[in-house]
Amino acid sequence: MILLYRVLSHILYPFLLIFLFFRVLTKKEDPKRYKEKIFVKHFNVAATKNSKLLWFHAASIGELKSIAPIIKEFNKKKDDYEFLITTVTFSSGQLASAIFKEYTNIYHRYLPFDVNFLIKKFLNSWRPEKIFLVDSEIWPNLISQAKKNKISISLINARITKKTYKRWILFSKTAKNIFGLFDLCLCANQETKQFLEVLGAKNIRYFGNIKLIKENDEKIFSGKNDQILSTSRLWVAASTHKEEDYFCLNTHADLKKKYNDLITIIAPRHILRVNEINSLSKKLKFKTQILNPNDEIKKGVEVVIINSFGLLRNYFKYAKSVFMGKSIVERLKNDSGQNPMDAAYLNCKIYHGPYVSNFEEIYKILKMNNISKQVKDYNELCKYLIIDLDENSKKNIDMSKSIEIMGKNVFLDTINTIEKFLNDKNY
């Protein structure tokens, strides 16, 4: 099966070129750097020969943010290390540039397609000492080629869903050949630990989900909108997807019947949709503004649409209530939910729909600590928001303390385990 996969991926290479160019035209890829995914001469190797290179691969924004504190911690501990971070999505590339812009020894590149000759050249060019794949990033050519090159490869915050497990178990021999190549597997949940054991992985550990980790040095910037945000009645709809636009705007419409001074802040998961949301909001006769990073919120605006990455914490700081998106779209239910931890650590009450498969364990913890609540429709969300938006309702500044302790324990266990792993020459 691995051989078949390798042959098929090679045959599909020309079609991947067409697919990638189409995505560039539709503004779903980085227009300047998309060639990193498909052309060897655009790998742009920057690592120095005198340093040891650790490669972390995180598909998108959530995975990238989860490993950022781990990379920064090892950067403090190991001054002879350099770090390569690869991601897949355009948005994660932009965020990586923002998070690590002050570091001269941390490089971001887009992951090449999992075609064997691309992966082989990428490995031979960058020459990482160890590779860490984050979450559910299982790329057979990358994994097998790394082992051929005698490069240690591991899974961090491994997450295997039931659906994915059932697919792998149909090809159990192939699965064991692939998962057996990992030298270390740190699991996001107990279910994944059990699945990995059956799939033939070794050296499996479970400490908790690293998305619980609070990044203490992540900045919340003061800005020209602090005054209006701190004195306004507002709520935030974060990481929303297309089918949730009406949900958020209908919520605003109902709340407006009670609060004339309400500001609804919508931060779409994909900022390419800001104009689409803006048009829809204006059709509903709401005073609407697309807010770019250096813009001031205009007086009298009802709906603010965020057109930037990495600044959500600036709005969570002032909000008592946050609705997390990708949670009411049924067609996405098998890959649903967005990371609520930034909002949780800023003591926001978090609301979400019924579909949160990617964050089930985290939401269980938040629910137990009275931080999150599931809603079935916008009428129910309105009911809870009215309670939160009441002038006598105060933000609970102690809400996140218990989960912060959990996050610290996960962080320390993860750091200690990886450190032992890095220092053990037997791996």
Coordinates of C-alpha atoms in Angstrom, one line a residue:
M1 CA 0.0 0.0 0.0
I2 CA 2.8 2.4 0.8
L3 CA 4.4 1.7 -2.6
L4 CA 1.0 2.3 -4.3
Y5 CA 0.6 5.6 -2.4
R6 CA 4.1 6.6 -3.5
V7 CA 3.4 5.8 -7.2
L8 CA 0.0 7.5 -7.2
S9 CA 1.4 10.7 -5.5
H10 CA 4.1 10.8 -8.2
I11 CA 1.6 10.4 -11.0
L12 CA -0.7 13.1 -9.5
Y13 CA 2.2 15.6 -9.3
P14 CA 1.2 17.5 -12.6
F15 CA -2.4 17.7 -11.3
L16 CA -1.2 19.1 -8.0
L17 CA 0.4 21.9 -10.0
I18 CA -2.9 22.8 -11.6
F19 CA -4.7 22.4 -8.2
L20 CA -2.2 24.8 -6.6
F21 CA -2.4 27.4 -9.3
F22 CA -6.2 27.4 -9.0
R23 CA -5.9 28.0 -5.3
V24 CA -3.6 30.9 -5.9
L25 CA -6.1 32.4 -8.3
T26 CA -8.9 32.0 -5.7
K27 CA -6.6 33.6 -3.1
K28 CA -6.4 30.5 -0.9
E29 CA -2.6 30.3 -1.2
D30 CA 0.2 32.7 -0.4
P31 CA 0.7 34.5 -3.8
K32 CA 4.4 35.1 -3.1
R33 CA 5.4 31.8 -1.5
Y34 CA 3.1 29.1 -2.9
K35 CA 6.0 27.6 -5.0
E36 CA 7.6 26.3 -1.7
K37 CA 5.0 23.5 -1.9
I38 CA 5.7 22.3 -5.3
F39 CA 9.1 23.4 -6.7
V40 CA 12.5 22.1 -5.3
K41 CA 14.3 25.3 -6.2
H42 CA 12.0 27.3 -3.9
F43 CA 12.7 25.4 -0.7
N44 CA 14.8 28.4 0.4
V45 CA 17.1 26.6 2.8
A46 CA 18.3 28.9 5.6
A47 CA 19.6 26.7 8.4
T48 CA 23.3 26.9 9.2
K49 CA 25.5 23.8 9.1
N50 CA 26.9 24.3 12.6
S51 CA 23.5 24.1 14.4
K52 CA 21.1 21.3 15.1
L53 CA 17.8 21.7 13.3
L54 CA 14.5 20.7 14.9
W55 CA 11.6 20.5 12.4
F56 CA 8.0 21.0 13.7
H57 CA 5.1 20.5 11.2
A58 CA 1.7 22.0 12.2
A59 CA -1.0 22.1 9.5
S60 CA -2.9 25.2 10.4
I61 CA -3.4 28.1 12.9
G62 CA -4.6 25.9 15.9
E63 CA -1.7 23.5 15.7
L64 CA 0.8 26.3 15.2
K65 CA -0.4 28.2 18.2
S66 CA -0.3 25.0 20.3
I67 CA 3.4 24.4 19.6
A68 CA 4.6 28.0 19.8
P69 CA 5.2 28.0 23.6
I70 CA 7.0 24.7 23.3
I71 CA 9.3 26.0 20.5
K72 CA 10.0 29.2 22.4
E73 CA 10.8 27.3 25.6
F74 CA 13.4 25.1 23.8
N75 CA 14.8 28.1 22.1
K76 CA 15.6 29.5 25.6
K77 CA 17.1 26.2 26.7
K78 CA 19.1 25.3 23.6
D79 CA 21.1 28.1 22.1
D80 CA 22.7 25.7 19.6
Y81 CA 19.4 24.8 18.0
E82 CA 17.6 26.2 15.0
F83 CA 13.9 25.5 14.3
L84 CA 12.1 24.9 11.0
I85 CA 8.3 25.3 11.2
T86 CA 6.2 24.1 8.3
T87 CA 2.5 24.7 7.9
V88 CA -0.1 24.1 5.1
T89 CA -2.5 27.0 5.1
F90 CA -2.0 30.6 4.0
S91 CA -3.4 31.9 7.2
S92 CA -1.0 29.8 9.3
G93 CA 1.9 31.1 7.3
Q94 CA 0.9 34.7 8.0
L95 CA 0.5 33.9 11.7
A96 CA 3.9 32.2 11.9
S97 CA 5.6 35.3 10.4
A98 CA 3.9 37.3 13.1
I99 CA 4.6 35.0 16.1
F100 CA 8.3 34.4 15.2
K101 CA 9.3 37.6 13.5
E102 CA 11.7 38.5 16.2
Y103 CA 13.6 35.2 16.1
T104 CA 16.6 34.9 13.7
N105 CA 16.9 31.1 14.2
I106 CA 13.3 30.1 13.6
Y107 CA 12.3 29.7 10.0
H108 CA 8.8 29.2 8.5
R109 CA 8.2 27.4 5.2
Y110 CA 5.2 25.8 3.6
L111 CA 5.2 22.0 3.6
P112 CA 5.9 20.5 0.2
F113 CA 3.3 18.1 -1.2
D114 CA 3.8 14.6 0.0
V115 CA 5.4 13.5 -3.3
N116 CA 8.5 11.3 -2.7
F117 CA 11.0 13.2 -4.8
L118 CA 9.9 16.6 -3.2
I119 CA 10.1 15.2 0.3
K120 CA 13.5 13.5 -0.4
K121 CA 15.0 16.7 -1.7
F122 CA 13.5 18.8 1.2
L123 CA 15.0 16.4 3.8
N124 CA 18.4 16.4 2.1
S125 CA 18.4 20.2 1.8
W126 CA 17.3 21.1 5.3
R127 CA 18.8 18.1 7.1
P128 CA 16.8 18.2 10.3
E129 CA 18.0 16.2 13.3
K130 CA 14.5 15.4 14.5
I131 CA 11.0 15.9 13.1
F132 CA 7.9 16.5 15.2
L133 CA 4.5 16.2 13.4
V134 CA 1.6 17.9 15.3
D135 CA -1.9 16.5 15.8
S136 CA -3.1 14.3 12.9
E137 CA -0.5 15.1 10.2
I138 CA 0.3 11.6 8.9
W139 CA 2.2 11.8 5.6
P140 CA 3.5 8.4 4.5
N141 CA 6.2 9.6 2.2
L142 CA 7.6 12.0 4.7
I143 CA 7.6 9.5 7.5
S144 CA 9.2 6.6 5.5
Q145 CA 11.8 8.9 3.9
A146 CA 12.7 10.4 7.2
K147 CA 13.5 6.9 8.6
K148 CA 15.5 6.0 5.5
N149 CA 17.6 9.1 6.2
K150 CA 17.9 7.9 9.8
I151 CA 16.0 11.0 11.1
S152 CA 14.0 10.5 14.3
I153 CA 10.3 11.4 13.8
S154 CA 7.6 11.9 16.4
L155 CA 4.0 12.8 16.9
I156 CA 3.1 15.7 19.3
N157 CA -0.5 16.1 20.5
A158 CA -1.4 13.1 18.4
R159 CA -5.1 12.9 17.7
I160 CA -6.8 10.0 15.9
T161 CA -10.5 10.1 15.6
K162 CA -12.8 7.0 15.5
K163 CA -13.5 7.7 11.8
T164 CA -9.8 7.9 11.0
Y165 CA -9.0 4.8 13.1
K166 CA -11.5 2.8 11.2
R167 CA -10.0 3.8 7.9
W168 CA -6.5 2.8 9.1
I169 CA -7.5 -0.5 10.6
L170 CA -8.8 -1.6 7.2
F171 CA -5.2 -1.6 6.1
S172 CA -3.7 -2.7 9.4
K173 CA -0.4 -4.0 7.9
T174 CA 0.2 -0.7 6.2
A175 CA -0.9 1.2 9.4
K176 CA 1.6 -0.7 11.5
N177 CA 4.4 -0.1 9.0
I178 CA 3.7 3.6 9.2
F179 CA 2.9 4.2 12.8
G180 CA 5.6 1.8 13.9
L181 CA 8.2 4.3 12.5
F182 CA 7.4 6.9 15.1
D183 CA 9.9 7.1 17.9
L184 CA 7.7 9.0 20.3
C185 CA 4.0 9.7 20.4
L186 CA 2.5 12.2 22.8
C187 CA -1.3 11.9 22.7
A188 CA -3.9 14.6 23.0
N189 CA -6.4 12.2 24.6
Q190 CA -6.8 8.7 26.0
E191 CA -8.8 7.5 23.0
T192 CA -5.9 8.3 20.7
K193 CA -3.5 6.5 23.0
Q194 CA -5.6 3.3 22.7
F195 CA -5.9 3.7 18.9
L196 CA -2.1 4.1 18.5
E197 CA -1.4 1.0 20.6
V198 CA -3.5 -1.0 18.2
L199 CA -2.0 0.7 15.1
G200 CA 1.5 -0.4 16.2
A201 CA 3.0 2.8 17.5
K202 CA 5.5 2.7 20.3
N203 CA 6.7 4.9 23.2
I204 CA 3.2 6.3 23.6
R205 CA 2.6 8.9 26.4
Y206 CA -0.4 10.8 27.5
F207 CA -0.2 14.0 29.6
G208 CA -3.1 16.0 28.2
N209 CA -3.9 18.3 25.3
I210 CA -1.2 20.9 24.6
K211 CA -3.9 23.3 23.5
L212 CA -4.5 23.8 27.2
I213 CA -1.1 25.5 27.5
K214 CA -1.3 29.2 28.1
E215 CA 1.4 31.2 26.3
N216 CA 2.4 33.7 29.0
D217 CA 4.5 35.9 26.7
E218 CA 1.8 36.3 24.0
K219 CA 1.3 40.1 23.8
I220 CA -2.0 41.9 24.1
F221 CA -1.3 45.2 22.4
S222 CA -2.7 48.5 23.6
G223 CA -4.3 50.4 20.7
K224 CA -6.4 53.3 19.6
N225 CA -9.6 51.3 20.1
D226 CA -9.0 50.5 23.8
Q227 CA -11.2 53.3 25.0
I228 CA -14.3 52.4 22.9
L229 CA -13.8 48.6 23.6
S230 CA -13.5 49.2 27.3
T231 CA -16.6 51.3 27.5
S232 CA -18.9 49.5 25.1
R233 CA -21.4 46.7 25.5
L234 CA -20.0 44.0 23.1
W235 CA -19.6 40.3 22.4
V236 CA -17.3 38.4 20.0
A237 CA -18.1 35.8 17.4
A238 CA -14.7 34.2 16.8
S239 CA -13.3 31.9 14.0
T240 CA -16.7 31.8 12.2
H241 CA -17.4 29.9 9.0
K242 CA -19.6 30.9 6.1
E243 CA -22.8 29.2 7.3
E244 CA -22.5 30.9 10.6
D245 CA -22.8 34.5 9.2
Y246 CA -26.6 34.6 9.5
F247 CA -26.4 32.9 12.9
C248 CA -24.2 35.8 14.2
L249 CA -26.1 38.6 12.5
N250 CA -29.5 37.2 13.6
T251 CA -28.1 37.1 17.1
H252 CA -27.2 40.7 16.8
A253 CA -30.6 41.6 15.4
D254 CA -32.4 40.1 18.4
L255 CA -30.0 41.6 20.9
K256 CA -30.4 45.0 19.3
K257 CA -34.1 45.0 20.3
K258 CA -32.8 45.2 23.9
Y259 CA -29.5 47.1 23.5
N260 CA -29.3 50.0 21.2
D261 CA -25.6 50.5 22.0
L262 CA -24.5 46.9 21.2
I263 CA -21.3 46.2 19.2
T264 CA -21.0 42.7 17.7
I265 CA -17.5 41.8 16.7
I266 CA -17.1 39.1 14.0
A267 CA -13.7 37.5 13.4
P268 CA -14.0 35.1 10.5
R269 CA -11.8 32.1 10.4
H270 CA -10.8 33.0 6.8
I271 CA -10.4 36.8 6.4
L272 CA -10.9 36.5 2.7
R273 CA -14.6 36.4 3.6
V274 CA -14.7 39.9 5.2
N275 CA -16.3 41.6 2.2
E276 CA -18.9 38.9 1.9
I277 CA -19.9 39.3 5.6
N278 CA -19.8 43.1 5.2
S279 CA -22.3 42.9 2.3
L280 CA -24.6 40.6 4.2
S281 CA -24.5 42.8 7.3
K282 CA -25.3 45.9 5.3
K283 CA -28.2 44.2 3.5
L284 CA -29.7 43.7 7.0
K285 CA -29.3 47.4 7.5
F286 CA -26.6 47.2 10.2
K287 CA -24.0 50.0 10.5
T288 CA -20.9 47.9 9.6
Q289 CA -17.2 48.4 9.4
I290 CA -14.4 46.2 8.2
L291 CA -11.6 46.8 10.7
N292 CA -8.0 46.6 9.4
P293 CA -5.1 46.4 11.9
N294 CA -4.5 50.2 12.2
D295 CA -8.2 51.4 11.9
E296 CA -10.2 53.1 14.5
I297 CA -13.7 51.8 15.2
K298 CA -16.1 54.5 14.0
K299 CA -18.7 56.0 16.2
G300 CA -22.1 54.4 15.9
V301 CA -20.9 51.2 14.3
E302 CA -22.9 48.1 15.2
V303 CA -21.1 45.2 13.5
V304 CA -17.3 45.2 13.4
I305 CA -15.6 42.6 11.1
I306 CA -12.0 41.9 11.9
N307 CA -9.6 41.8 8.9
S308 CA -6.4 40.6 10.6
F309 CA -4.7 37.6 12.1
G310 CA -3.3 37.1 15.6
L311 CA -5.2 40.0 17.3
L312 CA -8.2 38.2 18.7
R313 CA -6.9 38.4 22.2
N314 CA -7.2 42.2 22.0
Y315 CA -10.9 41.8 21.7
F316 CA -11.3 38.9 24.1
K317 CA -9.7 41.2 26.7
Y318 CA -12.8 43.3 26.7
A319 CA -15.5 40.7 26.0
K320 CA -17.5 38.8 28.7
S321 CA -19.0 36.5 26.0
V322 CA -17.5 34.7 23.0
F323 CA -19.2 32.4 20.5
M324 CA -16.7 30.0 18.9
G325 CA -17.3 29.2 15.3
K326 CA -17.2 26.0 13.2
S327 CA -19.6 24.5 15.7
I328 CA -23.0 24.8 14.1
V329 CA -22.2 23.6 10.6
E330 CA -23.4 20.1 10.2
R331 CA -21.4 19.3 7.0
L332 CA -18.2 20.0 9.1
K333 CA -19.3 17.9 12.1
N334 CA -16.4 15.4 11.6
D335 CA -13.9 18.2 11.6
S336 CA -15.5 20.7 13.8
G337 CA -14.7 23.3 16.5
Q338 CA -12.1 25.9 16.9
N339 CA -9.7 26.4 19.8
P340 CA -11.4 28.2 22.6
M341 CA -8.4 28.5 25.0
D342 CA -7.4 32.1 24.3
A343 CA -10.9 33.3 25.1
A344 CA -11.0 31.0 28.2
Y345 CA -7.7 32.3 29.5
L346 CA -9.0 35.9 29.2
N347 CA -12.0 34.8 31.4
C348 CA -14.7 34.9 28.7
K349 CA -17.8 32.8 28.9
I350 CA -17.7 30.6 25.8
Y351 CA -20.6 29.5 23.8
H352 CA -20.6 26.9 21.0
G353 CA -22.9 24.8 18.8
P354 CA -23.2 21.0 18.9
Y355 CA -20.3 20.2 16.6
V356 CA -16.9 20.4 18.3
S357 CA -15.3 17.1 17.4
N358 CA -11.7 18.5 17.3
F359 CA -12.0 19.9 20.8
E360 CA -14.4 17.5 22.6
E361 CA -12.0 16.8 25.5
I362 CA -11.1 20.5 26.0
Y363 CA -14.8 21.5 26.0
K364 CA -15.5 18.8 28.6
I365 CA -12.9 20.5 30.9
L366 CA -14.3 24.0 30.2
K367 CA -17.9 22.8 30.8
M368 CA -16.8 21.2 34.2
N369 CA -15.3 24.6 35.2
N370 CA -18.4 26.5 34.1
I371 CA -16.5 28.3 31.3
S372 CA -18.4 27.0 28.3
K373 CA -21.9 26.2 27.3
Q374 CA -23.5 24.6 24.3
V375 CA -26.3 26.4 22.5
K376 CA -28.8 24.9 20.0
D377 CA -29.7 28.0 18.1
Y378 CA -29.3 31.8 18.1
N379 CA -32.3 32.3 20.3
E380 CA -30.7 30.3 23.0
L381 CA -27.4 32.2 22.5
C382 CA -29.3 35.5 22.9
K383 CA -30.8 34.3 26.1
Y384 CA -27.4 33.7 27.6
L385 CA -25.8 36.8 26.1
I386 CA -28.5 39.0 27.7
I387 CA -27.4 37.7 31.1
D388 CA -23.8 38.4 30.4
L389 CA -24.4 41.8 28.8
D390 CA -26.4 43.1 31.8
E391 CA -24.6 46.1 33.3
N392 CA -24.5 44.4 36.7
S393 CA -22.7 41.3 35.2
K394 CA -19.0 41.4 35.8
K395 CA -16.2 39.5 34.1
N396 CA -15.1 36.6 36.4
I397 CA -11.4 37.2 36.6
D398 CA -10.8 33.9 38.5
M399 CA -12.6 31.7 35.9
S400 CA -9.5 30.4 34.2
K401 CA -7.3 29.5 37.2
S402 CA -8.1 25.8 37.4
I403 CA -7.4 25.2 33.7
E404 CA -4.3 27.3 33.8
I405 CA -2.9 24.8 36.4
M406 CA -3.8 21.9 34.1
G407 CA -2.1 23.7 31.2
K408 CA 1.1 24.2 33.2
N409 CA 1.3 20.5 34.1
V410 CA 0.8 19.5 30.4
F411 CA 3.5 22.0 29.4
L412 CA 6.1 20.8 32.0
D413 CA 5.5 17.1 31.2
T414 CA 5.7 17.7 27.5
I415 CA 8.9 19.8 27.8
N416 CA 10.6 17.3 30.1
T417 CA 9.7 14.3 27.9
I418 CA 10.9 16.0 24.7
E419 CA 14.1 17.2 26.4
K420 CA 14.9 13.6 27.4
F421 CA 14.1 12.5 23.9
L422 CA 16.4 15.1 22.4
N423 CA 19.3 14.1 24.7
D424 CA 18.9 10.3 24.2
K425 CA 21.2 9.3 21.4
N426 CA 19.5 5.9 21.2
Y427 CA 16.5 7.5 19.4

